[in-house]
Structures are given as structure tokens and as C-alpha cells.
CSV table of C-alpha atoms and ligand atoms in Angstrom, one decimal:
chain,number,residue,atom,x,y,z
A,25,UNK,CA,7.5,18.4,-11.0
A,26,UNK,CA,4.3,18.9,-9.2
A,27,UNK,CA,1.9,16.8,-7.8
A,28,UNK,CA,-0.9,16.7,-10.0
A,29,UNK,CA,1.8,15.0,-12.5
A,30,UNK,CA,2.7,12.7,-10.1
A,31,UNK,CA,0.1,11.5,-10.2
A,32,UNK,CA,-0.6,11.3,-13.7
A,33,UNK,CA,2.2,9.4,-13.9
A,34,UNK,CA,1.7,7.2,-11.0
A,35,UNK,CA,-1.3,6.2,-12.7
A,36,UNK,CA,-0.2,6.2,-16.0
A,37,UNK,CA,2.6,3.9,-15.2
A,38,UNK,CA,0.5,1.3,-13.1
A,39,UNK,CA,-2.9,1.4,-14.4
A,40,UNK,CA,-2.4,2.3,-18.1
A,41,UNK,CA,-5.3,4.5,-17.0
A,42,UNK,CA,-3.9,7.6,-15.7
A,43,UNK,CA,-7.7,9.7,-16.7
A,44,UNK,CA,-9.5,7.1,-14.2
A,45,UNK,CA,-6.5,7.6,-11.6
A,46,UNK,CA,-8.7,10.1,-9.9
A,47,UNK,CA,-7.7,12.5,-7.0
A,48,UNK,CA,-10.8,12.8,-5.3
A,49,UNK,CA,-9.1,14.9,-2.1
A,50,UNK,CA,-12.2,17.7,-2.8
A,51,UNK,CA,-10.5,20.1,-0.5
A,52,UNK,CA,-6.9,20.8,0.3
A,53,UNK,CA,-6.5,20.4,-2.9
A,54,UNK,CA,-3.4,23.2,-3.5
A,55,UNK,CA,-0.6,21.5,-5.4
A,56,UNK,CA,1.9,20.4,-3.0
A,57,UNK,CA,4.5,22.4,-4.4
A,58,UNK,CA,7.4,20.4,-5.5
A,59,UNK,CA,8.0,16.8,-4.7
A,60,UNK,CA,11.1,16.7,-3.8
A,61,UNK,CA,10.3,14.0,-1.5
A,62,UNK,CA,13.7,12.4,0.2
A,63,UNK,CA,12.0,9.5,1.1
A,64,UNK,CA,8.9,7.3,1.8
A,65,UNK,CA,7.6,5.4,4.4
A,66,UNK,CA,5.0,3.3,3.4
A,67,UNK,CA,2.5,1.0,5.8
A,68,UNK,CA,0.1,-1.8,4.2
A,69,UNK,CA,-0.8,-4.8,2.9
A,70,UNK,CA,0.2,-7.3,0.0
A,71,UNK,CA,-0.8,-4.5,-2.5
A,72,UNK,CA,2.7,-2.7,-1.6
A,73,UNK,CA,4.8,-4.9,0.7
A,74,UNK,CA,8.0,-5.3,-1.2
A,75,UNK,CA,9.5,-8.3,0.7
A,76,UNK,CA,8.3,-8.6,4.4
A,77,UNK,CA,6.0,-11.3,4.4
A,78,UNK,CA,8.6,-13.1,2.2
A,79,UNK,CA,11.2,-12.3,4.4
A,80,UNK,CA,8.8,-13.1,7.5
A,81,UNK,CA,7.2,-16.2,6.4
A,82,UNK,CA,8.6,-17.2,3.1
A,83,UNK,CA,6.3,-18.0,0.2
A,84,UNK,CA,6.5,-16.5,-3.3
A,85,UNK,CA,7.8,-18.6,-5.4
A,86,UNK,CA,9.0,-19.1,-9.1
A,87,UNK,CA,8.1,-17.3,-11.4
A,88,UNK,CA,6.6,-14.6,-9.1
A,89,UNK,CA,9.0,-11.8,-10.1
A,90,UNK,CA,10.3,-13.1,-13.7
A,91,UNK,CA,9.2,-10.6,-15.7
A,92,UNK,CA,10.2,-7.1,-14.3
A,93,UNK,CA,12.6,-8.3,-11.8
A,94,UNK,CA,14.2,-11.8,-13.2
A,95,UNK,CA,13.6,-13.8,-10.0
A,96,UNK,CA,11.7,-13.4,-7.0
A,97,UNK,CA,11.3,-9.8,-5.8
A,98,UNK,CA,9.8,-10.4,-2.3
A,99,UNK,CA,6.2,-9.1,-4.1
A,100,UNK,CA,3.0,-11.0,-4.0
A,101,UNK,CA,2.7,-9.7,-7.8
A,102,UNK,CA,5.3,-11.0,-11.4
A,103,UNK,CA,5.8,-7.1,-11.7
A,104,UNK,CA,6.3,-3.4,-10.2
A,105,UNK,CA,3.5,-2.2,-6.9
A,106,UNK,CA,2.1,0.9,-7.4
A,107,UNK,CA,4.3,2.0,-4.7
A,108,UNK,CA,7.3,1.3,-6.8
A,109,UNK,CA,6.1,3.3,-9.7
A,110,UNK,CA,5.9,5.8,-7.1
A,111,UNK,CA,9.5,5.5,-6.1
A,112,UNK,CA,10.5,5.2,-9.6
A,113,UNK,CA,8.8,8.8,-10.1
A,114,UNK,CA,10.6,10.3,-7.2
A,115,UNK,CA,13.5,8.9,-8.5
A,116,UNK,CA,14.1,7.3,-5.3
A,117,UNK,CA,15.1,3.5,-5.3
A,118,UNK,CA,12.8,1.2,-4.5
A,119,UNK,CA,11.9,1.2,-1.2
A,120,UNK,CA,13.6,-1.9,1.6
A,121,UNK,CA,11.3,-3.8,3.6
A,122,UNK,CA,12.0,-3.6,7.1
A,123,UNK,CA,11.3,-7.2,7.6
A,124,UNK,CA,14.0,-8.1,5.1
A,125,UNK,CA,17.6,-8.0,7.0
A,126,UNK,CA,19.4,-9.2,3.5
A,127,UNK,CA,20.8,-6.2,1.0
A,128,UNK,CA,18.0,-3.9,2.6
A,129,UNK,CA,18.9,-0.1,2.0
A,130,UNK,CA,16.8,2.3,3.9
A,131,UNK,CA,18.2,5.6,2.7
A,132,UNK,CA,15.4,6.8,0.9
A,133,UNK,CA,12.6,4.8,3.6
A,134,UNK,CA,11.4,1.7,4.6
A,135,UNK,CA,9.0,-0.2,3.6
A,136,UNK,CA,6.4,-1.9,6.6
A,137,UNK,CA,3.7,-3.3,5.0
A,138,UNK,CA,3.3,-6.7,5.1
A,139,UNK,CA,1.3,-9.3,3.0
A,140,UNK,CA,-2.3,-10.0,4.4
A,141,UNK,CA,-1.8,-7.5,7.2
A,142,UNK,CA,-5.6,-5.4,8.3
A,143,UNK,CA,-6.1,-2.2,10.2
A,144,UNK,CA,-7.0,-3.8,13.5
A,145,UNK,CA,-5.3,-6.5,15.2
A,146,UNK,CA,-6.4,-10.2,15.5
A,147,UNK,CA,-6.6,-10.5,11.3
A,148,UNK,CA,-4.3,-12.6,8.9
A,149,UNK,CA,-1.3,-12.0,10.4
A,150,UNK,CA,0.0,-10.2,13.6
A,151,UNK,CA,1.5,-7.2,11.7
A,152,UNK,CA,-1.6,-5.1,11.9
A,153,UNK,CA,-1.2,-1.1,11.2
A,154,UNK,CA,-0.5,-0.5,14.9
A,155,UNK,CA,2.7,-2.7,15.0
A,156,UNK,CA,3.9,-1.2,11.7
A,157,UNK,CA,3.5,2.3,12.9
A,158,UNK,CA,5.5,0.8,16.2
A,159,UNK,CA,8.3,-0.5,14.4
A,160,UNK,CA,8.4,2.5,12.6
A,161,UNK,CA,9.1,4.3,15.4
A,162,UNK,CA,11.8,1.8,16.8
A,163,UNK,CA,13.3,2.1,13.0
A,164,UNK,CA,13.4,6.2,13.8
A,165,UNK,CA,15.0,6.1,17.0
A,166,UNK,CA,17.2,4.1,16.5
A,167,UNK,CA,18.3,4.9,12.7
A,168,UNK,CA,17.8,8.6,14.5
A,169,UNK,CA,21.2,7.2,16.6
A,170,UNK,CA,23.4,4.8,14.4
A,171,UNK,CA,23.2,7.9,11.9
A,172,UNK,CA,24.9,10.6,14.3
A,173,UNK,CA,27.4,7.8,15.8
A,174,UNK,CA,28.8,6.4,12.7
A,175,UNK,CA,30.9,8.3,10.3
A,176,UNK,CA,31.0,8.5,6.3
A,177,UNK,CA,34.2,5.9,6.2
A,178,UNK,CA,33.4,2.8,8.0
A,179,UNK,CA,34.7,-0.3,6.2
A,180,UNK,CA,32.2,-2.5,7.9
A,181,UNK,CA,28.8,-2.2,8.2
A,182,UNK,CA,26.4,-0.8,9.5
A,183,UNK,CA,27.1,1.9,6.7
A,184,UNK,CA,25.8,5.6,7.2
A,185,UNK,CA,25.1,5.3,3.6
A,186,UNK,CA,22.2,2.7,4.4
A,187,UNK,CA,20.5,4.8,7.2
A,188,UNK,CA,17.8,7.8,6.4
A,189,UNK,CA,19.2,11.1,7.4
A,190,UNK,CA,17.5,12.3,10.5
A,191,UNK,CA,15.9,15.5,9.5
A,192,UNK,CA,14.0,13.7,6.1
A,193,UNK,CA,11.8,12.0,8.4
A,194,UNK,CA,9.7,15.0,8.3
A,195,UNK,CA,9.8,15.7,4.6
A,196,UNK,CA,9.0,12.4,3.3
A,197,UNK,CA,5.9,10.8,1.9
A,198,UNK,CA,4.1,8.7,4.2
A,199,UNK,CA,2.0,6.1,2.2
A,200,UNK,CA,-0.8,3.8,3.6
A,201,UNK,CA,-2.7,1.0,1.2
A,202,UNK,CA,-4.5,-1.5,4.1
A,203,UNK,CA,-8.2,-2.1,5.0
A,204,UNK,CA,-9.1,-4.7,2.4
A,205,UNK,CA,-7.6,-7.6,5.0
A,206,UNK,CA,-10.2,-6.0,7.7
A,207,UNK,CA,-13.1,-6.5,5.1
A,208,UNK,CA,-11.8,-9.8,3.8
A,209,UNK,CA,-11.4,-10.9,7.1
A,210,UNK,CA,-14.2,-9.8,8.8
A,211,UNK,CA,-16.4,-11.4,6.2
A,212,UNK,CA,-15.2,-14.4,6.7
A,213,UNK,CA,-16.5,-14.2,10.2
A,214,UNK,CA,-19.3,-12.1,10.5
A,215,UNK,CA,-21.9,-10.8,8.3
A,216,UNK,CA,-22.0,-7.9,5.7
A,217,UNK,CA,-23.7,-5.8,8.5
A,218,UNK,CA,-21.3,-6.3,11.4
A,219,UNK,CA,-18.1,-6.0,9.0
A,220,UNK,CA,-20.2,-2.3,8.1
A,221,UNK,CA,-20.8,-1.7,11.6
A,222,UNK,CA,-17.5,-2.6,12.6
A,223,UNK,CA,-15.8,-0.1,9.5
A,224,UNK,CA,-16.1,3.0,12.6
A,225,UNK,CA,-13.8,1.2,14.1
A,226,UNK,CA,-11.3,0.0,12.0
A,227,UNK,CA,-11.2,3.4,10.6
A,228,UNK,CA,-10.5,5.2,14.3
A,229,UNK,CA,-7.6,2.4,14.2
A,230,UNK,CA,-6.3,4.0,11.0
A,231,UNK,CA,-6.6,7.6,12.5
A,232,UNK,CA,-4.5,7.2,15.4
A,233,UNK,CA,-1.8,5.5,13.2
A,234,UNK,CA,-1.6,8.6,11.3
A,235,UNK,CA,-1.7,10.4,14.5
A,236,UNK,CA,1.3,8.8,15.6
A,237,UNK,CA,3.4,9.6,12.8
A,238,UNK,CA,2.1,13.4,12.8
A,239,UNK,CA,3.2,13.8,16.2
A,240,UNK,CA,6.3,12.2,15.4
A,241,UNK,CA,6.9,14.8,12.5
A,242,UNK,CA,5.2,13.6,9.5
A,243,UNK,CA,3.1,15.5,7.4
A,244,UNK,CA,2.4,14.9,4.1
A,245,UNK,CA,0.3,11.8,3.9
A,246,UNK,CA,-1.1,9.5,0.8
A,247,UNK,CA,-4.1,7.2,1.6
A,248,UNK,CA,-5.2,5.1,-1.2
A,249,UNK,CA,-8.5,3.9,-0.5
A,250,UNK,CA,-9.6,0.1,-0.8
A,251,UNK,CA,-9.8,-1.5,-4.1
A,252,UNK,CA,-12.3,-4.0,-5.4
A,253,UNK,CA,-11.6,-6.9,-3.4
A,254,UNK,CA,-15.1,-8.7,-5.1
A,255,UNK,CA,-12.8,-8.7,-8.8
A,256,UNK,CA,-10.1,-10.8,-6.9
A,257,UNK,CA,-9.8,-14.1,-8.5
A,258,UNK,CA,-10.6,-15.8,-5.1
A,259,UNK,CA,-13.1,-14.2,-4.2
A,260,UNK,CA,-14.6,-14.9,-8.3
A,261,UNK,CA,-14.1,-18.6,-7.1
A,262,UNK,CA,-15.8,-18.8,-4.1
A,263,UNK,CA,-19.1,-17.1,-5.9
A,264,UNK,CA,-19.0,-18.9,-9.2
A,265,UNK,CA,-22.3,-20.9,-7.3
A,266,UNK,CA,-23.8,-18.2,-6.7
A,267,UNK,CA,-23.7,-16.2,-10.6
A,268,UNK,CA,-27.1,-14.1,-8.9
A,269,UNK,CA,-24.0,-12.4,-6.7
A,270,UNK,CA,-21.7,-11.4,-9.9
A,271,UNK,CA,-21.5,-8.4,-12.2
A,272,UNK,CA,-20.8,-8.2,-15.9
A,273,UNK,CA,-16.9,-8.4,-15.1
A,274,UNK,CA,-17.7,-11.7,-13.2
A,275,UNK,CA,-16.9,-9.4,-9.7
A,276,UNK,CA,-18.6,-10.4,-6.5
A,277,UNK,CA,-21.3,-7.3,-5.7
A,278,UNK,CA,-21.9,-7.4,-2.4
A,279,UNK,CA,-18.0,-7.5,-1.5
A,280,UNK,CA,-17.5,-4.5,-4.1
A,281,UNK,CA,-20.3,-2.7,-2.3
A,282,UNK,CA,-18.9,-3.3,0.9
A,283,UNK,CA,-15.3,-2.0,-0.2
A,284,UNK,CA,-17.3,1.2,-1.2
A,285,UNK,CA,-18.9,1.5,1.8
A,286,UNK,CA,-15.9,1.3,3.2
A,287,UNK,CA,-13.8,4.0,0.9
A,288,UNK,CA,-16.9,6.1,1.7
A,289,UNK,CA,-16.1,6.2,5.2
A,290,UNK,CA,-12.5,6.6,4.7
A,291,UNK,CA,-13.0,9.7,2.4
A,292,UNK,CA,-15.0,11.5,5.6
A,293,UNK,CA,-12.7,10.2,7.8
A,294,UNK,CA,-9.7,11.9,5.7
A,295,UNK,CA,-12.0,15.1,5.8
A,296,UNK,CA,-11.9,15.0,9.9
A,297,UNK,CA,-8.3,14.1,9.9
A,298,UNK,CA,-7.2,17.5,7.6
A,299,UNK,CA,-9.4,19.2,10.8
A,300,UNK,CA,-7.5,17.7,13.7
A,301,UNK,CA,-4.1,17.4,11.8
A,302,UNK,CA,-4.0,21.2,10.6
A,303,UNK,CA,-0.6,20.8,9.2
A,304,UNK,CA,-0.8,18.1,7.3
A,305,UNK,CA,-1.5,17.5,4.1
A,306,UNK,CA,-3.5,14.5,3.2
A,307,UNK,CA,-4.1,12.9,0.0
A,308,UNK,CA,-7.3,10.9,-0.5
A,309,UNK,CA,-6.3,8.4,-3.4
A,310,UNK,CA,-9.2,6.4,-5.1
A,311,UNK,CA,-7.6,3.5,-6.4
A,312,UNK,CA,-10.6,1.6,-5.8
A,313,UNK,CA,-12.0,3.6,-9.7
A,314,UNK,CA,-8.8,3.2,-11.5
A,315,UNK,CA,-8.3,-0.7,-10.9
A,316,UNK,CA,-12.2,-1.3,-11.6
A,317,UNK,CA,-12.0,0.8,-14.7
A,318,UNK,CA,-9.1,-1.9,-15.5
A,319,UNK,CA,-10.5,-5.0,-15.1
A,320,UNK,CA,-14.1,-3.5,-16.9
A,321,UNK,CA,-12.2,-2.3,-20.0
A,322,UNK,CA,-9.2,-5.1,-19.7
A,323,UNK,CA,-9.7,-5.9,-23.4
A,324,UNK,CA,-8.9,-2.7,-24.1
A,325,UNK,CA,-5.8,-3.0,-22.2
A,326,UNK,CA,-4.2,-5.9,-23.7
A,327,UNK,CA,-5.4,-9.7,-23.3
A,328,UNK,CA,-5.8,-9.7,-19.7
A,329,UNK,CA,-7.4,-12.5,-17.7
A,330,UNK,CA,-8.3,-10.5,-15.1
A,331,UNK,CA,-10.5,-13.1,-13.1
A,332,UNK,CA,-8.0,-15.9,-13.5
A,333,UNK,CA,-4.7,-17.0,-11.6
A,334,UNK,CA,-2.0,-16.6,-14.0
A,335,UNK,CA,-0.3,-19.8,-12.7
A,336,UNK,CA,-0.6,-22.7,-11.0
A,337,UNK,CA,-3.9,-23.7,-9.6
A,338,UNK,CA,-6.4,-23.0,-6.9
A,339,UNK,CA,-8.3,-26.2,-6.3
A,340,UNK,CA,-8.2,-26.5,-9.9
A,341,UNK,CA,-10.0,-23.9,-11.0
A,342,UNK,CA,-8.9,-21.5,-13.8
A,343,UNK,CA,-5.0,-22.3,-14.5
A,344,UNK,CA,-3.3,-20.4,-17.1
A,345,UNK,CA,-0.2,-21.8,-18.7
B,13,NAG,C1,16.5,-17.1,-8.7
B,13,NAG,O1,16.7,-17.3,-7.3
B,13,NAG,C2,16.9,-18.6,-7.0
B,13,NAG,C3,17.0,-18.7,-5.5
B,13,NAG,O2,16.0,-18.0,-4.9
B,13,NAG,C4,18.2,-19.1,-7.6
B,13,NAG,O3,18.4,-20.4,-7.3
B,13,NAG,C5,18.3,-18.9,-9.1
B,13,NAG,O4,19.5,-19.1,-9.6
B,13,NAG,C6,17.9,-17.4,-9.4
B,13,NAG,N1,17.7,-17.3,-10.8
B,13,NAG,C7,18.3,-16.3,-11.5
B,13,NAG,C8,18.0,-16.3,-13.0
B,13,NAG,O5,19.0,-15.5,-11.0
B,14,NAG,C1,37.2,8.4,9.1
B,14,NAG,O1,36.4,9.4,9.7
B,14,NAG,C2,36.8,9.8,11.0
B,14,NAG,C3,35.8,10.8,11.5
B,14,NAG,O2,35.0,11.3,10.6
B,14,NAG,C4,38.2,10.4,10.9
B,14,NAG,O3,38.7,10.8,12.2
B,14,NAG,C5,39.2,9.4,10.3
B,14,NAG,O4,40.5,9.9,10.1
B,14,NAG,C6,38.6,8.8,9.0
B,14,NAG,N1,39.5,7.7,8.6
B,14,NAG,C7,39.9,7.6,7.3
B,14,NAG,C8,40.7,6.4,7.0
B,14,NAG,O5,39.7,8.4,6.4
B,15,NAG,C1,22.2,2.9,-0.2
B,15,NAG,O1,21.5,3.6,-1.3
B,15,NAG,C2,22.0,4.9,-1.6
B,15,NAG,C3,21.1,5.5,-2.6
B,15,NAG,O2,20.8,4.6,-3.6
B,15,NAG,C4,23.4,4.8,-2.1
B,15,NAG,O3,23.9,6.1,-2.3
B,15,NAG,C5,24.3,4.2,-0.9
B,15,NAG,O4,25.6,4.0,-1.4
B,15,NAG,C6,23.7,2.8,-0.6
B,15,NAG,N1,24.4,2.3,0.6
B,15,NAG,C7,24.9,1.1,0.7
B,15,NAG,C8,25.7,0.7,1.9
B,15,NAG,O5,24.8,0.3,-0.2
């Protein structure tokens, strides 16, 4: 399997959309040969954190998780992340948070994202990108040394069967999804011009996470950029005042437009990175398109309500039974 049908798939699967699942990369774009990934080590936000922040704060509840998983699956979402569509086409298992000490297997990676997490410290929630890359190295060293002390028999754990063999830290697939806790945050705070004066920033942040990890070893990377945080339902709620604000889908403009500024700086950033990290490779993934393309054609898709909670209630507003 190459690439380029990975990510078909990857955005077939998720999106129902796989023609909008663009690969914008521009250059570097030579297949990436096979991908036979051994594992994946992903670093975000609630779009792909598989069970940290439940592990690390609780939440979730009934019926998050009914309807792919049967019960709660440690996801801020009833069904699969687009990173587990992605471990599903690697046929890898889904992927362990690191947060999550209960049945977590991490031979195939580990998962550090963590719901509301940003880029730059002092957001949501104190596991910013810089203390995910940091456990991540803690998780290599010291996986890098249970692994060569433990042997294939033990009959208590830890097991050696749990642990990521040492040398496929360098051949996995090191995923990123985080930003949109940056913007949402910073907007709650400061204006539209200081959260786009402050993007410079937040995306330096970002580059010397990769950094890290390419001097550690890692080199093929996937960055999908930031989605269209102005569709969220919450952000629909706060602006239902303000309809001058909304577009035909009912998404708040100026927090779309800022998410594209945003993506726009990420995309040159990505550029510079492929300069200063000659051997990686680097994947530019515009996930922002696809999930827009969703919610504008969502009739097409199916009967989605794709500006309304699907259950419970947030002060009231727009409860589906
Ligand atoms: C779902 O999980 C809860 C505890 O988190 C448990 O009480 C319940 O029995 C589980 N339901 C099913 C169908 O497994
Ligand atoms: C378990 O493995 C160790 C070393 O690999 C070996 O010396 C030992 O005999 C094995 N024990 C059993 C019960 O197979
Ligand atoms: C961990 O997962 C791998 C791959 O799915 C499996 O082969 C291994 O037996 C598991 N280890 C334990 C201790 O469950």
C-alpha cells in the first residue's frame, strides 16, 4: 500500500469525503514508499486523544462511545478519531494513551494528546505540546530500557509484549492535530489581531517539538492543519446574537478566518521545516477542507445536525434526543 491510498482511505473512512481529503504538501510530494509503519506516536488535542484527558480528569460520560465502541472509549467523540481510522489502515491497534495506566498497550505507540491541550503553555490544560513531546521522551527512554531487561516469558507484568521495540521509534509515524486550543483560547482573551500576531509564535512552539523528535530519530511526520473551529456547535451558540457574524452553514466567520490564517502559516512553516529537517518527510494534511466540505454538504451525507449537540444540553440550547 502506498501513501497516496492511505490517504484515500483515511479520508474515505472518516469524512465520507475522501476527493476533499486533500494533500496539499506541494513539494516533497514523492510517495513515501510503503507504509509499513510499525507504529505511531501521535501528539494533540481532543480531536485524537484516545483516553488521556479521561484518564487525567475524568469526564465522558454515557453514551459517549455507544455506538462504535459499546461504552465509553476515553474519546470526546460517540465514534472512531481520524487517528483511529489511521491505525485501523495500518492495521495497527488502536493506539494507548499514555495517560491511561489501565489495559494500555503501547506496542504499536502511544497516544499523548490530550483533550483541550494548545501548542503553547498556559492554555486549557497544562499538557501543552512541549510536555507531550517531554513525556514522550521519558516513555522512550525508559520503554528503550524495560524492553532490553525483560525477557519474552515473564508471568507478571510489565510484559515485553506491551513495550515498543526500540529500533521502531525511527520508522514510525509521528502524528500532530493541536493549534485550534491556542486560537480558541487566545480569543477568549485577546483580540482577533493579537491571537494573529501571536500565531509566529505558537507556530515556532510547534517547530521545535518536531525538532525534538527529529533529533531523537523521527522522521516521517503528518501535520493536519486546524479545522473550522467557527462550525463548532459552541462556538454557533455564543454567535447566534450576532447572525451578521455567521455563514450559510450557520459557522462563525471571523473564527473560520482566523483558523485559515492560521493553516496558512502552518503550510509555510511546514515548507521551512522540510529545509531545516532535510531528512524528514513531512506531510501537510488539510483537514481544515475536508471537515468544512462535511458540514456544507451534510445533507448529502446523511441527516446530520452538524451545528447541534447530539445530547444533553448546553444552557439549553439545541438538545437532540
Ligand atoms: C459501561 O461502563 C460502565 C462503567 O464505566 C459499566 O458500569 C457498564 O456496565 C458498562 N456497560 C456495558 C454495556 O459494558
Ligand atoms: C525465560 O527466559 C529466560 C531468558 O530468556 C530463560 O533463561 C528461562 O529459562 C525462561 N523460562 C522459562 C520458564 O521458559
Ligand atoms: C499487546 O499488543 C500486541 C499487538 O496487538 C500483542 O501481540 C501483545 O500480546 C499485547 N500484549 C499484552 C501484554 O497484552
Amino acid at each position: 500500500m502506498n501513501c497516496r491510498r492511505l490517504i484515500y482511505v483515511f479520508g474515505c473512512l472518516n469524512l465520507l469525503v475522501a476527493y476533499t481529503f486533500i494533500e496539499v504538501s506541494g513539494e516533497n510530494n514523492a510517495p513515501l514508499g510503503t507504509c509499513n509503519f510499525p507504529a505511531i506516536y501521535n501528539f494533540g488535542d481532543s480531536n485524537s486523544d484516545t483516553g488521556a484527558a479521561f484518564a487525567a480528569f475524568t469526564g465522558m460520560q454515557h453514551p459517549y462511545g455507544i455506538s462504535f465502541f459499546g461504552n465509553i472509549s476515553g474519546r470526546a467523540s460517540d465514534g472512531r478519531l481520524i487517528v483511529d481510522f489511521l491505525t485501523e489502515e495500518l492495521k495497527l491497534p488502536y493506539l494507548s494513551a499514555y495517560l491511561n495506566s489501565v489495559g494500555s498497550n503501547y506496542s504499536h505507540g502511544a497516544n499523548f494528546a490530550v483533550g483541550g491541550s494548545s501548542i503553547c503553555p498556559g492554555g486549557y490544560n497544562q499538557f501543552h505540546l512541549g510536555l507531550q513531546v517531554a513525556q514522550f521522551l521519558h516513555f522512550k527512554s525508559h520503554t528503550n530500557i524495560l524492553f532490553n531487561q525483560l525477557s519474552d516469558n515473564e508471568t507478571e507484568p510489565p510484559f515485553k509484549s506491551s513495550l515498543p521495540r526500540p529500533e521502531d521509534f525511527s520508522k514510525a509515524l509521528y502524528t500532530f492535530d493541536i493549534g485550534q486550543n491556542d486560537l480558541a483560547f487566545g480569543l477568549q482573551h485577546n483580540s482577533m489581531e493579537k491571537v494573529i500576531k501571536l500565531s509566529p509564535e505558537i507556530l515556532s512552539q510547534f517547530f521545535k517539538a518536531v525538532q525534538i523528535l527529529y533529533n531523537e530519530g523521527a522522521r516521517v511526520f503528518w501535520i493536519h492543519n486546524t479545522g473550522p473551529s467557527g462550525c463548532l456547535p459552541i462556538s454557533y451558540i455564543y454567535n447566534v446574537p450576532n447572525k451578521e457574524n455567521l455563514d450559510a452553514n450557520g459557522c462563525v466567520k471571523p473564527q473560520n478566518e482566523l483558523a485559515h490564517e492560521f493553516n496558512r502559516q502552518l503550510k509555510e512553516q511546514v515548507v521551512q521545516m522540510r529545509t531545516k529537517l532535510p531528512l524528514a518527510r513531512i506531510k501537510y494534511v488539510d483537514v481544515y477542507t475536508a471537515k468544512y466540505e462535511l458540514i456544507t454538504n451534510a445533507r448529502n451525507h446523511g441527516d446530520l445536525q452538524v451545528l447541534e449537540f447530539c445530547c444533553g444540553s448546553y444552557y439549553g440550547y439545541n438538545i437532540v434526543s
